[in-house]
Amino acid sequence: MSTEWDALAGRLEDRFMDAADGGDRLEAWAETDFDAFARASFGWQYELCAPYRALCDRRGITPGSIGDWRDIPAVPATAFKYFDFVSIPGGWVDVDCDAVFETSGTTRGAERRGRHVVPRGSLYRASFYHPFRLALLPDLERLPMLSLIPSPAEATASSLSCMVGMAVEEFGDGVDWLVDGEGRWRDDAFDLLGAVRRSGGPVLLLGTALSFVHLIEGVEAGDVQLPAGSRVMETGGFKGARRSIARAELYARIAAHVGVEEQRIVNEYGMTELLSQMYEPVLIEGVEAQGRHVAPPWLRVRILDPTTLEERPDGNEGLIAFFDLANLGSVNHILTEDVGVIEAGRLQLLGRATGAEPRGCSRAMDDLMAGAGRVR
Amino acid sequence: MSDQGDLVPRVEDVVAAKARLTGARATLVARPVADIADVLGRVGERFSDPGDSVRREALKELPREAVLSAELAEAVLDGMAVDWTRERISRLLAEEFEDPRVLDGADGMNGGRRLMAFGPALCVQISSGSVPGVGVNALIRSLLVKAPTLIKPGAGDVVLTRLFVDVLQDADAELGAAVEVCHWPGSDQELTSVAIEGADLVAAYGSDASVRAVRDLLPVTTRFIPYHHRVGIGLVGREVLHGAVDEVARDVARTVAMFEHRGCVCPHVVFVERGGETLPEGFAELVSGSLEALASEWPAPADADEVGTEAAEIAQARGTVEIYEAAGAARMIHGGGANWTVVFESDLVAVPPLPGRSVRIRPVDDLTEVAAILGPAGRHLQSVGYAGAEERITGLAESLGRAGASRVVPFARVSFPPAWWLHDGKGPLETLVRWVEVE
């Protein structure tokens, strides 16, 4: 493996880990600082990732031609279903990669899954560390965890499980995994939850929105009473226009069923294609922070016009594009299908543009027909 | 989107509607089928009469509800309403039954085998999607076989279905009483369960998942007609790739743009033979030109949410295809801000689903290869549009029929099959009835 590439990865990891300013925020990065890292990363990604280089060449964009990081071509998240974007010296066939994450299926059923190859897991860990700590443990060093998300040992392809695994290692004072790799409840899950003593110290309960729905169905309100100071991390919330309504209801019910105040439920926003995460800092800022995600300084968020893909000023709705320096091993610049708006430096998620059931009986037969594999 | 003004019915509303239908059956089955056909035709004809207030009402509501431009909504209504006339409905009966009076019970039995055909005592039709007119077609079929019917129209098809039933109730209270229109979200399994309980026959239209969800609720004694996910393809033979080839391209483009490409008849892939004067790639360019022209004849819908959603999907799909294009595996021609996209595949690649008015053009050395290329996708195949020499079509139709197709038709007629088409391989009335023979 190239020492220069490793040196860049190492510098990024150091910066991610040094980002805490000692207070309850991450220190902002100067634009020139971010841009320099972005350019250096793009140089490698252009050189190492053949499908990405082809796209850049087609658009006439090379590492030497860009004005700033915004000119670096973005890859649509959908393309991770069709191509492997791997930027590692030596190529990923010959070099051991630390993880290969897959996107979960959706209601569309047996559709193609996206795949994010992660050559260097320590970048993921470094980008995870402080944002998670500040969002979930601003007041504590460690605490016991209860997870409604499968363990990384049982769900090796899940980036979320990997993240929870890192959380347990870095900040956990023991963990109970309440569901198995298939997402089934363990026989003793409800007993374990019920046994968490009201009089004990605070715990962290982590789960997806769907797992909380199942939890609520499984326990009577009041049966589980997590100790004072406990907190919840909820992720993968309801997408779509009804999100806010569904979410308010979900949070009220989580609060009623596990005995954690709504303002201690922290939403995490992440996607398989990005190694960095965003959180709503409600534990520090209170309920005002709900619905307003904070990006770490190495993740830049922009809102684009859906048709022209031109950047829109703050306060305007549009498609969300991310530039994530933690993605050194794949591609930094990702265009999502999610709609959002940026106000006062915070991202409000307005839902997913797609995800509704395809209309009528017309759905593309593409996946049915062409058996062609992925392109590297 | 479309039915926000409608309240979702309560369980007791659906139960009451079914009780009314049960009560309406005796009167319905006593009516001669010729009489029913006549009334349905008179009602339906109002939708194609430019001077009629019913047509004007339909055209006023359709664009918003079905998310179509006014121009395309009118083209859709015109195409659909062709079949809602006395002449066409009579022909539907005649195409389906040697003597339609078999539907009139003992009175209708004549010489030869003594046969009677009975529609279900209670029929439930669960439709989906946003192609307007599907619900009316379903109702016409139901009433012709004298089946009291509860219909759940697709989200984009509520207005037209309700309007038809309103006019029917005014025209003929007895027939009108044999139909109930209820709309609820397909995800509401409780209401679906209530609706289908006690039905003799359930027809469900929609995605594989939504059809399966209905099927899984049914007892074994309830007949089920699954109109699951279907796709269309097209074939262009080398013999038409010269001279008036632009007309072929124009017909292909119209089938792609009709219904904003949301219909099960719309072609997703058009196979173009090599060896003609116009090369397959040139044909893709001609189709692109026609789609560009159609963008002004039939503008895309203006609904802001819908446009944003589609634009996001298009950005993902086009962005992904662009990477294939960069690798030399495909060529994409698209309308920029317009929602049409043509992908010419020089190589066998897996392309993401293309939203909007979109089609893939795939070259083949010979059209006889197509059936094999389809493979398991044939199970979802329905209409095959074609342009080619007549003498080749029957042979190709045989191989595609064996592969799963149920309809092989010139491109110009792909969008609007006649009322008596073999819908997914079965006669639309015949599939609803149960035969009784007196030996």
XYZ file of C-alpha atoms in Angstrom, chain A residues 51-52 54-56 58-59 75-80 82-83 85 107-108 112 242 306-307 309 319 335-337 339 352-375, chain B residues 128-130 206-207 210 228-233 261-264 268-269 271 306 308-313 315-316 319-320 322-327 336-337 348-354 360 362 373-374 377 380-381:
104
model
C -15.387 4.193 -12.879
C -15.047 7.499 -11.062
C -14.155 7.742 -16.323
C -16.986 9.948 -15.089
C -14.612 12.819 -14.335
C -16.205 12.524 -19.464
C -16.994 15.805 -17.763
C -21.662 10.344 -7.529
C -25.357 9.515 -7.092
C -25.970 7.178 -4.148
C -27.844 4.864 -6.536
C -24.600 4.246 -8.419
C -23.296 2.270 -5.408
C -24.050 -0.782 -9.843
C -20.396 0.100 -9.289
C -16.120 2.795 -5.877
C -40.093 -2.064 0.544
C -39.411 -2.541 -3.145
C -30.261 -4.479 -5.948
C -45.405 12.222 6.846
C -33.176 18.908 -8.292
C -33.201 19.691 -11.999
C -28.045 20.406 -9.669
C -31.512 17.578 -2.931
C -25.575 13.098 -4.313
C -28.481 11.696 -2.304
C -32.162 11.239 -3.029
C -34.609 16.431 0.296
C -36.795 11.123 0.774
C -37.708 12.113 -2.723
C -38.042 8.501 -3.747
C -39.093 5.420 -1.882
C -42.758 5.520 -2.682
C -44.033 2.437 -4.385
C -43.624 2.738 -8.132
C -46.833 3.863 -9.679
C -49.185 1.669 -11.597
C -47.948 -1.655 -12.697
C -45.008 -0.178 -14.497
C -41.648 -0.839 -12.976
C -38.456 -1.118 -14.845
C -37.509 -4.609 -15.792
C -33.885 -3.685 -15.685
C -32.925 -5.762 -12.704
C -34.845 -8.684 -14.115
C -33.201 -8.580 -17.450
C -29.574 -7.730 -17.362
C -27.579 -10.060 -15.223
C -24.424 -8.027 -15.615
C -22.356 -7.717 -12.482
C -20.752 -4.731 -10.902
C -18.130 -2.605 -12.498
C -53.850 0.826 -7.834
C -51.699 3.359 -9.529
C -52.447 6.533 -11.310
C -50.735 -3.384 -8.735
C -47.163 -4.159 -7.834
C -49.475 -5.161 -3.179
C -49.543 -8.053 -10.890
C -46.598 -6.000 -12.035
C -46.218 -6.063 -15.812
C -43.896 -4.463 -18.287
C -43.899 -3.949 -22.018
C -41.145 -4.266 -24.585
C -44.758 5.893 -18.747
C -46.714 4.625 -15.744
C -48.856 2.096 -17.599
C -48.270 -1.636 -17.646
C -39.299 -0.321 -21.160
C -36.855 -1.813 -23.628
C -34.972 -4.197 -29.269
C -44.224 15.338 -8.108
C -39.275 17.454 -7.386
C -39.587 13.761 -6.654
C -39.192 12.786 -10.260
C -36.280 15.175 -10.734
C -34.492 13.568 -7.780
C -35.035 10.111 -9.228
C -30.760 12.809 -11.157
C -29.876 9.470 -9.542
C -25.995 10.168 -12.934
C -25.559 6.408 -12.722
C -23.507 8.576 -17.081
C -20.882 6.397 -15.415
C -21.732 3.534 -17.776
C -21.581 6.024 -20.590
C -18.154 7.151 -19.463
C -17.046 3.515 -19.526
C -32.242 18.063 -19.604
C -35.020 19.740 -17.645
C -25.421 -5.749 -21.858
C -25.438 -3.632 -18.723
C -27.663 -3.393 -15.681
C -29.113 0.088 -15.774
C -31.037 1.549 -12.834
C -34.777 2.002 -13.256
C -35.281 5.103 -15.340
C -33.823 1.665 -23.299
C -30.924 -2.399 -27.204
C -32.716 -12.497 -23.585
C -35.892 -12.007 -21.557
C -38.460 -11.442 -16.882
C -43.736 -9.976 -15.955
C -44.076 -9.414 -19.672
